[in-house]
PDB file of C-alpha atoms in Angstrom:
ATOM      1  CA  MET A   1       0.012  -0.018   0.020  1.00  0.00           C
ATOM      2  CA  SER A   2       1.307   3.405  -0.946  1.00  0.00           C
ATOM      3  CA  ASP A   3       1.384   6.179   1.683  1.00  0.00           C
ATOM      4  CA  ASN A   4       1.702   8.981  -0.887  1.00  0.00           C
ATOM      5  CA  LEU A   5      -1.900   8.948  -2.160  1.00  0.00           C
ATOM      6  CA  PRO A   6      -3.307  12.429  -2.856  1.00  0.00           C
ATOM      7  CA  PRO A   7      -6.059  13.840  -0.633  1.00  0.00           C
ATOM      8  CA  CYS A   8      -9.695  13.883  -1.866  1.00  0.00           C
ATOM      9  CA  PRO A   9     -10.263  16.797  -4.296  1.00  0.00           C
ATOM     10  CA  GLU A  10     -13.863  17.242  -2.990  1.00  0.00           C
ATOM     11  CA  CYS A  11     -13.442  17.208   0.841  1.00  0.00           C
ATOM     12  CA  SER A  12      -9.640  17.183   1.291  1.00  0.00           C
ATOM     13  CA  SER A  13      -9.717  13.961   3.321  1.00  0.00           C
ATOM     14  CA  ALA A  14      -6.352  12.289   3.815  1.00  0.00           C
ATOM     15  CA  TYR A  15      -7.892   8.794   4.046  1.00  0.00           C
ATOM     16  CA  THR A  16      -8.095   8.023   0.340  1.00  0.00           C
ATOM     17  CA  TYR A  17      -7.507   4.471  -0.905  1.00  0.00           C
ATOM     18  CA  GLU A  18      -7.168   2.638  -4.220  1.00  0.00           C
ATOM     19  CA  SER A  19      -9.995   0.556  -5.630  1.00  0.00           C
ATOM     20  CA  GLY A  20      -8.879  -0.937  -8.889  1.00  0.00           C
ATOM     21  CA  ALA A  21      -8.025   1.884 -11.272  1.00  0.00           C
ATOM     22  CA  LEU A  22      -9.788   4.560  -9.177  1.00  0.00           C
ATOM     23  CA  LEU A  23      -8.990   6.435  -6.007  1.00  0.00           C
ATOM     24  CA  VAL A  24     -11.868   6.587  -3.441  1.00  0.00           C
ATOM     25  CA  CYS A  25     -12.602   8.800  -0.466  1.00  0.00           C
ATOM     26  CA  PRO A  26     -14.318   6.904   2.360  1.00  0.00           C
ATOM     27  CA  GLU A  27     -15.652  10.102   4.001  1.00  0.00           C
ATOM     28  CA  CYS A  28     -17.589  11.671   1.083  1.00  0.00           C
ATOM     29  CA  GLY A  29     -17.667   8.728  -1.340  1.00  0.00           C
ATOM     30  CA  HIS A  30     -15.989  10.682  -4.176  1.00  0.00           C
ATOM     31  CA  GLU A  31     -14.225   8.488  -6.808  1.00  0.00           C
ATOM     32  CA  TRP A  32     -11.673   9.781  -9.335  1.00  0.00           C
ATOM     33  CA  SER A  33      -8.936   8.433 -11.547  1.00  0.00           C
ATOM     34  CA  PRO A  34      -5.304   9.125 -10.650  1.00  0.00           C
ATOM     35  CA  SER A  35      -4.614  10.456 -14.197  1.00  0.00           C
ATOM     36  CA  GLU A  36      -7.367  13.036 -13.638  1.00  0.00           C
ATOM     37  CA  GLU A  37      -5.628  14.079 -10.464  1.00  0.00           C
ATOM     38  CA  SER A  38      -2.198  14.437 -12.054  1.00  0.00           C
ATOM     39  CA  SER A  39      -3.602  16.648 -14.819  1.00  0.00           C
ATOM     40  CA  ASN A  40      -5.001  19.038 -12.146  1.00  0.00           C
ATOM     41  CA  ASP A  41      -1.821  19.328 -10.112  1.00  0.00           C
ATOM     42  CA  THR A  42      -1.381  22.966 -11.194  1.00  0.00           C
ATOM     43  CA  GLY A  43      -4.002  23.933  -8.577  1.00  0.00           C
ATOM     44  CA  ASP A  44      -6.452  25.223 -11.176  1.00  0.00           C
ATOM     45  CA  LYS A  45     -10.023  24.129 -10.667  1.00  0.00           C
ATOM     46  CA  VAL A  46     -11.674  22.841 -13.816  1.00  0.00           C
ATOM     47  CA  THR A  47     -15.123  24.344 -14.451  1.00  0.00           C
ATOM     48  CA  ARG A  48     -17.587  22.156 -16.317  1.00  0.00           C
ATOM     49  CA  ASP A  49     -21.001  22.973 -17.706  1.00  0.00           C
ATOM     50  CA  ALA A  50     -24.277  21.150 -17.167  1.00  0.00           C
ATOM     51  CA  VAL A  51     -23.386  18.331 -19.586  1.00  0.00           C
ATOM     52  CA  GLY A  52     -19.690  17.998 -18.518  1.00  0.00           C
ATOM     53  CA  ASN A  53     -17.865  20.071 -21.131  1.00  0.00           C
ATOM     54  CA  VAL A  54     -14.839  22.028 -19.776  1.00  0.00           C
ATOM     55  CA  LEU A  55     -15.403  25.758 -19.805  1.00  0.00           C
ATOM     56  CA  ALA A  56     -12.688  28.375 -20.406  1.00  0.00           C
ATOM     57  CA  ASP A  57     -12.466  32.169 -20.499  1.00  0.00           C
ATOM     58  CA  GLY A  58     -13.934  33.585 -23.722  1.00  0.00           C
ATOM     59  CA  ASP A  59     -16.336  30.708 -24.453  1.00  0.00           C
ATOM     60  CA  THR A  60     -19.901  31.154 -25.580  1.00  0.00           C
ATOM     61  CA  VAL A  61     -22.549  29.361 -23.573  1.00  0.00           C
ATOM     62  CA  THR A  62     -26.297  28.781 -23.761  1.00  0.00           C
ATOM     63  CA  VAL A  63     -28.615  28.988 -20.706  1.00  0.00           C
ATOM     64  CA  VAL A  64     -30.339  25.595 -20.277  1.00  0.00           C
ATOM     65  CA  LYS A  65     -33.176  26.614 -17.889  1.00  0.00           C
ATOM     66  CA  THR A  66     -35.149  29.756 -17.331  1.00  0.00           C
ATOM     67  CA  LEU A  67     -33.601  31.827 -14.526  1.00  0.00           C
ATOM     68  CA  LYS A  68     -35.335  34.304 -12.227  1.00  0.00           C
ATOM     69  CA  VAL A  69     -33.569  37.631 -11.923  1.00  0.00           C
ATOM     70  CA  LYS A  70     -34.134  39.628  -8.822  1.00  0.00           C
ATOM     71  CA  GLY A  71     -35.578  43.062  -9.633  1.00  0.00           C
ATOM     72  CA  SER A  72     -36.680  42.110 -13.179  1.00  0.00           C
ATOM     73  CA  PRO A  73     -40.277  41.245 -14.198  1.00  0.00           C
ATOM     74  CA  SER A  74     -38.960  38.646 -16.650  1.00  0.00           C
ATOM     75  CA  GLY A  75     -36.064  36.285 -16.137  1.00  0.00           C
ATOM     76  CA  ILE A  76     -33.401  34.972 -18.463  1.00  0.00           C
ATOM     77  CA  LYS A  77     -35.098  32.536 -20.837  1.00  0.00           C
ATOM     78  CA  ALA A  78     -33.714  29.096 -21.621  1.00  0.00           C
ATOM     79  CA  GLY A  79     -31.768  29.251 -24.869  1.00  0.00           C
ATOM     80  CA  THR A  80     -30.258  32.642 -24.269  1.00  0.00           C
ATOM     81  CA  ARG A  81     -26.690  32.818 -25.593  1.00  0.00           C
ATOM     82  CA  VAL A  82     -24.016  34.472 -23.497  1.00  0.00           C
ATOM     83  CA  ARG A  83     -20.721  35.353 -25.199  1.00  0.00           C
ATOM     84  CA  ASN A  84     -17.260  35.893 -23.775  1.00  0.00           C
ATOM     85  CA  ILE A  85     -17.634  34.439 -20.350  1.00  0.00           C
ATOM     86  CA  ARG A  86     -14.948  34.632 -17.637  1.00  0.00           C
ATOM     87  CA  ILE A  87     -14.295  31.840 -15.096  1.00  0.00           C
ATOM     88  CA  VAL A  88     -14.038  33.298 -11.562  1.00  0.00           C
ATOM     89  CA  ASP A  89     -14.131  32.113  -7.900  1.00  0.00           C
ATOM     90  CA  GLY A  90     -17.586  33.466  -7.206  1.00  0.00           C
ATOM     91  CA  VAL A  91     -19.774  33.395  -4.142  1.00  0.00           C
ATOM     92  CA  ASP A  92     -22.308  30.619  -3.582  1.00  0.00           C
ATOM     93  CA  GLY A  93     -21.282  28.564  -6.599  1.00  0.00           C
ATOM     94  CA  HIS A  94     -21.587  31.331  -9.127  1.00  0.00           C
ATOM     95  CA  ASP A  95     -18.436  30.668 -11.099  1.00  0.00           C
ATOM     96  CA  ILE A  96     -19.088  32.408 -14.427  1.00  0.00           C
ATOM     97  CA  ASP A  97     -18.832  36.243 -14.814  1.00  0.00           C
ATOM     98  CA  CYS A  98     -20.533  37.533 -17.961  1.00  0.00           C
ATOM     99  CA  LYS A  99     -22.716  40.165 -19.594  1.00  0.00           C
ATOM    100  CA  VAL A 100     -26.258  39.006 -20.615  1.00  0.00           C
ATOM    101  CA  ASP A 101     -27.946  41.025 -23.317  1.00  0.00           C
ATOM    102  CA  GLY A 102     -30.851  42.978 -21.852  1.00  0.00           C
ATOM    103  CA  PHE A 103     -29.704  42.342 -18.224  1.00  0.00           C
ATOM    104  CA  GLY A 104     -26.116  43.576 -17.974  1.00  0.00           C
ATOM    105  CA  ALA A 105     -23.246  42.127 -15.970  1.00  0.00           C
ATOM    106  CA  MET A 106     -23.972  39.197 -13.685  1.00  0.00           C
ATOM    107  CA  GLN A 107     -22.653  35.917 -12.340  1.00  0.00           C
ATOM    108  CA  LEU A 108     -24.093  32.499 -13.308  1.00  0.00           C
ATOM    109  CA  LYS A 109     -23.563  28.964 -12.114  1.00  0.00           C
ATOM    110  CA  SER A 110     -21.883  26.607 -14.523  1.00  0.00           C
ATOM    111  CA  SER A 111     -24.616  24.034 -13.725  1.00  0.00           C
ATOM    112  CA  VAL A 112     -27.225  26.067 -15.621  1.00  0.00           C
ATOM    113  CA  VAL A 113     -25.310  26.609 -18.895  1.00  0.00           C
ATOM    114  CA  LYS A 114     -23.939  24.483 -21.668  1.00  0.00           C
ATOM    115  CA  LYS A 115     -21.122  25.225 -24.043  1.00  0.00           C
ATOM    116  CA  ALA A 116     -22.352  26.452 -27.456  1.00  0.00           C
TER     117      ALA A 116
END
């Protein structure tokens, strides 16, 4: 057994173990492949959209569900395209900074968009 297994990327638990080709965290149940871990050793968090595509700065995304906007009588409708996004460390899971036509600058969650 190897003592130099990486901590869990989800909960940072040090009690990870190998299960076949995967690494497993007994505390949160997260499973990941070691090759996935080695590609993320730079410390950068990978942001993925609602269907699993990797998002990057400057991408164009489409909103997949209608969103309510505080202070607006109508929300952002599903299918709205948002151009030139920026990936940020936002508050409360809002990890995309963008400008939506008709609404202005705002932050969105990556779980409600898909890459166009």
